[in-house]
Coordinates of C-alpha atoms in Angstrom, one line a residue:
X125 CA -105.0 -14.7 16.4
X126 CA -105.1 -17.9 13.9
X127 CA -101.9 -20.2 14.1
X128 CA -101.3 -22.3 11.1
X129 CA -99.8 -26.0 12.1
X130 CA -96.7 -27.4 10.3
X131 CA -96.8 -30.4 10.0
X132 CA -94.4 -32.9 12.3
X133 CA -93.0 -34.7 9.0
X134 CA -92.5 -31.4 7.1
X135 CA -90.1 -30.2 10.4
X136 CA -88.0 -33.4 10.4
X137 CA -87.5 -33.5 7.0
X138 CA -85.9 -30.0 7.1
X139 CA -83.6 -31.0 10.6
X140 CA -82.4 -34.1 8.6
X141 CA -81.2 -31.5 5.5
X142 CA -79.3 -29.4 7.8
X143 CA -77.7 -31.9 9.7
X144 CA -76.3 -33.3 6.7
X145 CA -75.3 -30.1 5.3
X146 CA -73.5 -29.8 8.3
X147 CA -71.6 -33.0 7.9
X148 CA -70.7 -32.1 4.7
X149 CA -68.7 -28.6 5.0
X150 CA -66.3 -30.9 7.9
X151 CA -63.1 -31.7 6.4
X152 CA -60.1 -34.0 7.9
X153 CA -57.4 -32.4 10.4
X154 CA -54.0 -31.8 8.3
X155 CA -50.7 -32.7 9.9
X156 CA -48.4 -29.4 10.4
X157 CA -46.4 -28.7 7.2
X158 CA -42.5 -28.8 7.4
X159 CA -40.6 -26.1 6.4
X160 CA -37.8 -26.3 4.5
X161 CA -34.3 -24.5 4.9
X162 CA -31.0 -24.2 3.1
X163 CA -28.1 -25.0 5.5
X164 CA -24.5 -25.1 5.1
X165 CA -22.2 -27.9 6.9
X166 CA -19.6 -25.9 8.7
X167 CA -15.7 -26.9 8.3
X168 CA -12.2 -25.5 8.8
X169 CA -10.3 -23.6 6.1
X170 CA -6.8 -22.3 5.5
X171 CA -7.4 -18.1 5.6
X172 CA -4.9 -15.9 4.3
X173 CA -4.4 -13.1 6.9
X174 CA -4.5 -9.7 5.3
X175 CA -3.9 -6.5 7.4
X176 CA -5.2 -3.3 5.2
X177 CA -3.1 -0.4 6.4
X178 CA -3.5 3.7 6.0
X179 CA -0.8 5.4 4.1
X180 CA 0.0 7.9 1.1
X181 CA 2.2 7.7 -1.7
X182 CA 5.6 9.4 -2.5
X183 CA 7.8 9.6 -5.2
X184 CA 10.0 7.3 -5.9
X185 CA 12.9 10.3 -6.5
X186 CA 12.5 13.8 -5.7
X187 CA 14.9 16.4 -5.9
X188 CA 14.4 19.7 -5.4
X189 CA 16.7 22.1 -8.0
X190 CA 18.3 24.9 -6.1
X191 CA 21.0 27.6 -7.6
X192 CA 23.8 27.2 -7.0
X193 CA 25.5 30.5 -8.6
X194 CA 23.9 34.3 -7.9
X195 CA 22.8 35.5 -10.9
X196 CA 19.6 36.4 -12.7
X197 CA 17.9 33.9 -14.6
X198 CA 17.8 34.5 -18.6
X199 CA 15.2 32.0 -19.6
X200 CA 13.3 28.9 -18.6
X201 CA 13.4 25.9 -20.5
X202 CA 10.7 23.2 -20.2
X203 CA 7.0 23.2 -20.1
X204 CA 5.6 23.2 -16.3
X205 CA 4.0 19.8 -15.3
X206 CA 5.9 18.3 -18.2
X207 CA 8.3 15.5 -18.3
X208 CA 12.1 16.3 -18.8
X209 CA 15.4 14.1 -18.6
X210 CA 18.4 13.7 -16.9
X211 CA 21.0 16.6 -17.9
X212 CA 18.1 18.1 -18.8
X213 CA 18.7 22.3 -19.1
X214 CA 16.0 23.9 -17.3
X215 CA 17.0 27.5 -16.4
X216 CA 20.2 29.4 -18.0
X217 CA 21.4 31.9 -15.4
X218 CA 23.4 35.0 -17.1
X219 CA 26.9 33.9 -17.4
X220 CA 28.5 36.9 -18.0
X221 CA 30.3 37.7 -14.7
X222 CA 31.6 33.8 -13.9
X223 CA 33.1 34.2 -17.8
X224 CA 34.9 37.0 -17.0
X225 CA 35.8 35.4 -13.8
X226 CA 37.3 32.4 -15.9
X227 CA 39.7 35.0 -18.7
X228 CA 42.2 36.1 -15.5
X229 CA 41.8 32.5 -14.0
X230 CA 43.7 30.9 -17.3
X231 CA 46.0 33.4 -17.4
X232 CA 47.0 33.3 -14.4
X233 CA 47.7 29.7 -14.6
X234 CA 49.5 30.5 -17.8
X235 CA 51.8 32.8 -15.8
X236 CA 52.5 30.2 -13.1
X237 CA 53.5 27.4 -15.7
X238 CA 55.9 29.7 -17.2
X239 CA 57.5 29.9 -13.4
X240 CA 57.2 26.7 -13.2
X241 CA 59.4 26.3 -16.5
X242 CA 62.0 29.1 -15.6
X243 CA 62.2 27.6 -11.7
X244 CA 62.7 23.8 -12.8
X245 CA 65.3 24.8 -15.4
X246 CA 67.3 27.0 -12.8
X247 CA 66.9 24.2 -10.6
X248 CA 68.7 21.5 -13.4
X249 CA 71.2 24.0 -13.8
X250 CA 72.1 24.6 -9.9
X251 CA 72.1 21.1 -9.4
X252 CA 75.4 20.6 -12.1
X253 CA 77.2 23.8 -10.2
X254 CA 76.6 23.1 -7.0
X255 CA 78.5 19.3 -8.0
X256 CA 81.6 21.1 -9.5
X257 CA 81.8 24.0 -6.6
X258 CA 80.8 26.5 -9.1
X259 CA 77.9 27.9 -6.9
X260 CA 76.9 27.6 -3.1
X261 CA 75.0 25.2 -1.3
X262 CA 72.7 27.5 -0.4
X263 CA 71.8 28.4 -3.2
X264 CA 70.8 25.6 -5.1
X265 CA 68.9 25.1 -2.0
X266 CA 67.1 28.1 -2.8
X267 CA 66.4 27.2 -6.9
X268 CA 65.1 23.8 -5.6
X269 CA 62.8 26.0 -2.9
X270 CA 61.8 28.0 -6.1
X271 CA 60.7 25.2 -8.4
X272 CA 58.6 23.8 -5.4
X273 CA 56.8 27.3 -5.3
X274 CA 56.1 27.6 -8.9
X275 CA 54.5 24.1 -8.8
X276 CA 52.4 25.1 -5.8
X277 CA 51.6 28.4 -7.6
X278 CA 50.6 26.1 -10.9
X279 CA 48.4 23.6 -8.5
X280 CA 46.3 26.9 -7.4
X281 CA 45.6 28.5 -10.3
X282 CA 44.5 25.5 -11.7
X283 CA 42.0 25.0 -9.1
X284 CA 41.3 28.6 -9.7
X285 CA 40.4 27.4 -13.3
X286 CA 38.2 24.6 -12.6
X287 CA 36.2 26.6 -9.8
X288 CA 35.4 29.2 -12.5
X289 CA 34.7 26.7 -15.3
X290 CA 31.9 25.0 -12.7
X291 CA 30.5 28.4 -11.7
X292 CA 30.2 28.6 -15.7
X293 CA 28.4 25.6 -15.8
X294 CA 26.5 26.3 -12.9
X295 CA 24.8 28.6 -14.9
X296 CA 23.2 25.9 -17.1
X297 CA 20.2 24.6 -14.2
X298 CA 20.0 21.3 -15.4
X299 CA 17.8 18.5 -14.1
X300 CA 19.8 15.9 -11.7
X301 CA 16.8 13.0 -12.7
X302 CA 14.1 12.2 -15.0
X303 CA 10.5 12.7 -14.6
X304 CA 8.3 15.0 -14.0
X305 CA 8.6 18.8 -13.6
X306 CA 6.8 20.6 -11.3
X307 CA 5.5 24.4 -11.2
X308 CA 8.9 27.1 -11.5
X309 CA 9.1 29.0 -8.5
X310 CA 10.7 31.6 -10.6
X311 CA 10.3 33.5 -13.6
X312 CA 13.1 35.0 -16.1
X313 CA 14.5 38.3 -14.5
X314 CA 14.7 37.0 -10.7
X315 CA 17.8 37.2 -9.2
X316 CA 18.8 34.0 -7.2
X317 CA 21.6 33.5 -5.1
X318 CA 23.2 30.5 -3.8
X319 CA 23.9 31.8 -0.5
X320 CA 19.8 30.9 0.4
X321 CA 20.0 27.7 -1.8
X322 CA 17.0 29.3 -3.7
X323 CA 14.2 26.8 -4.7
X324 CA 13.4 27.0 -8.4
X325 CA 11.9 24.1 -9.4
X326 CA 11.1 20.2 -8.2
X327 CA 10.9 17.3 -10.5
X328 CA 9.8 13.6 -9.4
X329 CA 10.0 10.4 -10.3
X330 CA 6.6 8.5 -10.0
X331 CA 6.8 5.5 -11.9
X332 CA 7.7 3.2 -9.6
X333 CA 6.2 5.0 -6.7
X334 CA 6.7 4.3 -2.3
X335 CA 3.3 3.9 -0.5
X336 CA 4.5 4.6 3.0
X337 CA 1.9 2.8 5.5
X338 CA 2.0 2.9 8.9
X339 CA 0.6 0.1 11.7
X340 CA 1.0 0.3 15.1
X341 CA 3.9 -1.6 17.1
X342 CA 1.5 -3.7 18.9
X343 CA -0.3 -5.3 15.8
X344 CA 3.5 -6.3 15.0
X345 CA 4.0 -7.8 18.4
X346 CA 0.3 -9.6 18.0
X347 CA 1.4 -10.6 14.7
X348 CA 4.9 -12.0 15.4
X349 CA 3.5 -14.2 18.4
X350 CA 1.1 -15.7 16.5
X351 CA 3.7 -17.2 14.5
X352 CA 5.8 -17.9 17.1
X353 CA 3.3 -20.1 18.5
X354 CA 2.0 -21.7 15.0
X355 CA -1.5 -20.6 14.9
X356 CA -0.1 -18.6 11.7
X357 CA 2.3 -19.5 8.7
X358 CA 4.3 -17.8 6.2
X359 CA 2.3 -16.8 3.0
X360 CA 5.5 -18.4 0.8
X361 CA 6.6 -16.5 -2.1
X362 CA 3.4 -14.1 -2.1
X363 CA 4.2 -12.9 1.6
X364 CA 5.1 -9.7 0.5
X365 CA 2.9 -8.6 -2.0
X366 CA 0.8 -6.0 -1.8
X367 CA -2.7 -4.7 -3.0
X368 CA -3.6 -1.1 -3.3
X369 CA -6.9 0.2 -2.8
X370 CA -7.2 4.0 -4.2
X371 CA -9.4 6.3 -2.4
X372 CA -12.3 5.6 -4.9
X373 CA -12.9 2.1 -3.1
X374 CA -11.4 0.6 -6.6
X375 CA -8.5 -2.1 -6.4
X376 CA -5.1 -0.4 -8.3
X377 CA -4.1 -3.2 -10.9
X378 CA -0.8 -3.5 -10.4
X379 CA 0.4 -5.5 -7.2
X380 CA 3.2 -4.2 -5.1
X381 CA 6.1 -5.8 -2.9
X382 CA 6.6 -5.0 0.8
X383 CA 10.2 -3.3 0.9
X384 CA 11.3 -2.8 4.4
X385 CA 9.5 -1.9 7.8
X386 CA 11.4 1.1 9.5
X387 CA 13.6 -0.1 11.9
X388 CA 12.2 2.6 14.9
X389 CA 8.7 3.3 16.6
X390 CA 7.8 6.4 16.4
X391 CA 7.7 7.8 20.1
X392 CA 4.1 9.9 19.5
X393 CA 2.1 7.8 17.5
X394 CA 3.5 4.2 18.6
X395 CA 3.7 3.6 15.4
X396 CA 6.2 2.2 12.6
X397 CA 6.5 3.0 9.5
X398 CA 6.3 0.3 6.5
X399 CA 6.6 0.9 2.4
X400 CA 5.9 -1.0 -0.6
X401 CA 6.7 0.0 -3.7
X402 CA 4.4 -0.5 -7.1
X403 CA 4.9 0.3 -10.8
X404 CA 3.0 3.3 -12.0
X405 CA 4.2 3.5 -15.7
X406 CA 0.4 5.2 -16.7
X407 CA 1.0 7.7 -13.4
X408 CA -2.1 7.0 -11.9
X409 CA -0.5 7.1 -8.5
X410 CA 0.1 11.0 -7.8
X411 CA 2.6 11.8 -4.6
X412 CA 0.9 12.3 -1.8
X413 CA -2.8 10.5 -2.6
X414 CA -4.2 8.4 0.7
X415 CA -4.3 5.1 -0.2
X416 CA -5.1 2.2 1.4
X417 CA -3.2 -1.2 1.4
X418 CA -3.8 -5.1 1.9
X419 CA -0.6 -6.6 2.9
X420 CA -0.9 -10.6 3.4
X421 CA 0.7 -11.2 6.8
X422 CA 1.0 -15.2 6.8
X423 CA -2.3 -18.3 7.0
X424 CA -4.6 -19.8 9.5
X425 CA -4.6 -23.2 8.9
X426 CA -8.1 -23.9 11.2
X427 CA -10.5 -21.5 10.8
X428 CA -14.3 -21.7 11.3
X429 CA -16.4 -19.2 9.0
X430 CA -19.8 -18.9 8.6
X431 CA -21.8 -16.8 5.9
X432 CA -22.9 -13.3 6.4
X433 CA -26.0 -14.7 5.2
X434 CA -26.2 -17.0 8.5
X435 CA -25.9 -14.9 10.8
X436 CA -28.5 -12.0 12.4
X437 CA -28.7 -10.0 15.3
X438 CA -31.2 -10.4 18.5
X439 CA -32.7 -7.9 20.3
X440 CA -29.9 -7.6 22.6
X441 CA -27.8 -6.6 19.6
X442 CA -26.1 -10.6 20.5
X443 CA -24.2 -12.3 17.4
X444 CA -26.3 -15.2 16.8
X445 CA -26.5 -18.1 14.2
X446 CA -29.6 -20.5 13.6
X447 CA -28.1 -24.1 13.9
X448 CA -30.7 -27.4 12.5
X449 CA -29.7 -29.9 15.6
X450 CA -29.7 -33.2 15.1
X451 CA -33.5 -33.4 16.3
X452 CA -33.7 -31.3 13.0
X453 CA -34.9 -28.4 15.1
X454 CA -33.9 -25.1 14.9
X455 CA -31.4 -23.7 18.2
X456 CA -30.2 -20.4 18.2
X457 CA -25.9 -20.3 19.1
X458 CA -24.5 -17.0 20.2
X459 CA -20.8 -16.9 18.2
X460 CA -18.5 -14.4 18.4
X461 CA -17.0 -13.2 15.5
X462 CA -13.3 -11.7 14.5
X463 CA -13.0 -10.9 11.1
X464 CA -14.5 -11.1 7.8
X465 CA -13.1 -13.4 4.8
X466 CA -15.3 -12.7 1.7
X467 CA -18.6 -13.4 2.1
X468 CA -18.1 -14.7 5.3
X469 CA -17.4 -14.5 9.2
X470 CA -14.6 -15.5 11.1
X471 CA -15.6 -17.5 14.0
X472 CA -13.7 -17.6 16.7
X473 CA -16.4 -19.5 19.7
X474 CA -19.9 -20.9 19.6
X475 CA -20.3 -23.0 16.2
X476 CA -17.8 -26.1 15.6
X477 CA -17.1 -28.0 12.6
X478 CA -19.7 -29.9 11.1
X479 CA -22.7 -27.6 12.7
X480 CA -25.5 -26.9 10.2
X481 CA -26.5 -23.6 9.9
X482 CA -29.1 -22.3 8.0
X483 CA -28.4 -19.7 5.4
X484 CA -31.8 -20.1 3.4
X485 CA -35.5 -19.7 4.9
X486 CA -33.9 -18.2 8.3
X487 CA -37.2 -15.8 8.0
X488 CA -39.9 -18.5 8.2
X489 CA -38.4 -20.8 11.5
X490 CA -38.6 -19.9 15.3
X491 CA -36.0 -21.5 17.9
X492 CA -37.6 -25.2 18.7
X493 CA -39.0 -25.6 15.5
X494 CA -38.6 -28.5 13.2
X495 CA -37.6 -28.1 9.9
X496 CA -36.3 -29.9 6.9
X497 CA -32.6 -29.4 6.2
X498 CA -31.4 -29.5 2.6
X499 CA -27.8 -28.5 1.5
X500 CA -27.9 -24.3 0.3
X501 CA -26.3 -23.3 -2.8
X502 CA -23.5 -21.2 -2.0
X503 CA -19.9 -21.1 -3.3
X504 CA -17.7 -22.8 -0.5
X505 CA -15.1 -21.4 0.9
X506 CA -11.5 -21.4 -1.1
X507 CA -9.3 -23.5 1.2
X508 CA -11.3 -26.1 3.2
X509 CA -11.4 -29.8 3.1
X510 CA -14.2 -29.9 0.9
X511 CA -12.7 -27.6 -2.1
X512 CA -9.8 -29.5 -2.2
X513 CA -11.8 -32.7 -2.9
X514 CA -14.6 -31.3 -4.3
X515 CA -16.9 -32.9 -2.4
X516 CA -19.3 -30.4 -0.1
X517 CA -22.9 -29.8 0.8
X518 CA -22.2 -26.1 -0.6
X519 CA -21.8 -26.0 -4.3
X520 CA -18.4 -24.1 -5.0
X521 CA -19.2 -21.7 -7.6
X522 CA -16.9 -19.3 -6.5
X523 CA -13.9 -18.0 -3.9
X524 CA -14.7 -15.5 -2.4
X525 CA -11.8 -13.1 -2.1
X526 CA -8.7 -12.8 1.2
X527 CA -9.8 -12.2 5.0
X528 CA -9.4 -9.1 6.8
X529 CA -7.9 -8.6 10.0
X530 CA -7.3 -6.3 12.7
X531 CA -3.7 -7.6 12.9
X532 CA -0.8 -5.6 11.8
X533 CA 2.4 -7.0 10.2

């Protein structure tokens, strides 16, 4: 076999070229880039305490119309579901037999004033012959006895009278409030008496309307404490307003007042009982409707809150927020948490004021890393230091709305 030689310059040449090729595709090492994260300062603000209790509404009046004469009823007068007024006729009961109860009533109460008139003027004349000996003692004694008798007899037929005139008017069912009527629990033709108080019809007042709520006695004592020992204060003039949520999830628009909180626990449920009252002139509110209610118990004058936005979960399930050091590295803090406010946790341990937490890039950064903090943009919270000036390393586009709280009233 023939072997060709290559020559020795053609083979250097060629090593050279690659060499340099090689030197060519090398580029400078790069310095690590520094991610960048949105953070929010953290600082204390004034929080409204809200309680949001269970409860249904009731009518504001209800009154149940009963008979109150037997009798059969004639005709009803109103349109079921409608609205009637007070005085209102709503059944007419045949009044036939209390009429005829009336005729002998009046006459005999005609009878007993003409005793009355023969008795007094026997007495008057007695009382002249009994001065000049023309008749006994006794009996002038006895015509004085008389016209005492006939006024008796006068005083019970007129109650006799008047019993039979308001069995007349019994008769006439008439509504003892306005509003609205509900369905007739009887139809013309039934015969009611008033021995069973006999149910024919309800009618209720709605507009305003109760909201009866109840929290249990031990929120109260919770509550009361905390005043007691200055961690809350009174909400001032707006301490007893009210704000309805309807079973929808959607906020009523008219704001309520707290009325009174029963005055008793109740023994089973260890529970009181507390009502507002709101104005329902379109009757939105129905009686009976489960509602829900925000009542603003007092304020927190120190509270720490974070954003939901700054805060995540470990595998542990462990409340934890990301905090930029002042190394400007990135440490996790385990917080515990004890209400929301907004947009926001309440933060009872873990953070402390001016901690900066990110709420912006948390996906990108690992504990120990070091990152570039830069204020976020999110709407500060209503009530710190920083809304009142103005001045804040969160832009305050907005307030986010009250606090919720497991504490009762």
């Amino acid at each position: 076999m023939r072997f060709e030689r290559i020559p020795t310059r053609l083979i250097t040449v060629a090593t050279a070229a690659m060499l340099l090729a090689a030197c060519g595709d090398k580029h400078p090492a790069m310095t690590p880039h520094t991610p960048e994260v949105g953070v929010v300062t953290l600082q204390t603000a004034s929080v409204p305490v809200v309680s949001e209790l269970p409860g249904r509404t009731s009518a504001f009046l209800d009154a149940q119309v009963r008979a109150r004469v037997d009798g059969i009823v004639l005709r009803r007068e109103f349109t079921e579901g409608g609205l009637v007024k007070q005085g209102q006729r709503l059944y007419k009961i045949d009044p036939a037999p209390y009429i005829a109860r009336l005729e002998p009533a009046k006459a005999s109460l005609a009878k007993a004033n003409a005793s009355l008139v023969s008795a007094r003027a026997l007495a008057e004349r007695y009382k002249v012959l009994v001065a000049a000996n023309a008749v006994s003692k006794q009996d002038y004694d006895n015509a004085v006895a008389a016209q005492g008798e006939a006024l008796a007899q006068v005083a019970s037929a007129k109650a006799d009278v008047q019993t039979a005139q308001i069995n007349v008017g019994y008769t006439d069912v008439v509504s003892p409030v306005t509003g609205q009527v509900g369905i007739s629990q009887v139809t013309p033709g039934a015969y009611v008496q008033a021995a069973q108080a006999t149910l024919m019809v309800t009618v209720q007042q709605f507009d305003p309307v109760y909201v009866d709520l109840t929290q249990s006695s031990l929120d109260g004592l919770k509550l009361c404490r905390q005043i007691q020992e200055g961690h809350l204060t009174t909400s001032g003039p707006d301490a007893a307003k009210v704000t309805l949520i309807l079973e929808d999830g959607r906020e009523y628009p008219e704001k309520g007042r707290l009325q009174f909180t029963d005055v008793s626990v109740d023994q089973l449920t260890g529970s009181v009982t507390v009502r507002a009252v709101f104005e329902n002139k379109d009757h939105m509110l129905l009686p009976g409707m489960f509602v829900r209610a925000r009542i603003e118990e007092g304020v927190n004058p120190q509270v720490l809150v974070v954003p939901v936005v700054g805060v995540t979960h470990d595998q542990k399930g462990t409340t934890i927020a990301m905090v930029v050091d002042k190394n400007n590295k990135v440490a996790p803090r385990p917080i515990v948490t004890s209400g929301t406010y907004g947009q926001n946790w309440i933060v009872e341990s873990g953070v402390q004021p001016g901690d900066r937490v990110i709420v912006e890039g948390i996906d990108k950064v690992r504990p120990g890393m070091e990152v570039k903090a830069v204020a976020a943009n999110l709407p500060q919270v209503a009530g710190s230091p920083a809304a009142a000036s103005g001045a804040s390393d969160v832009k305050a586009d907005a307030a986010p709305p009250r606090a919720s709280s497991g504490v009762g009233a």
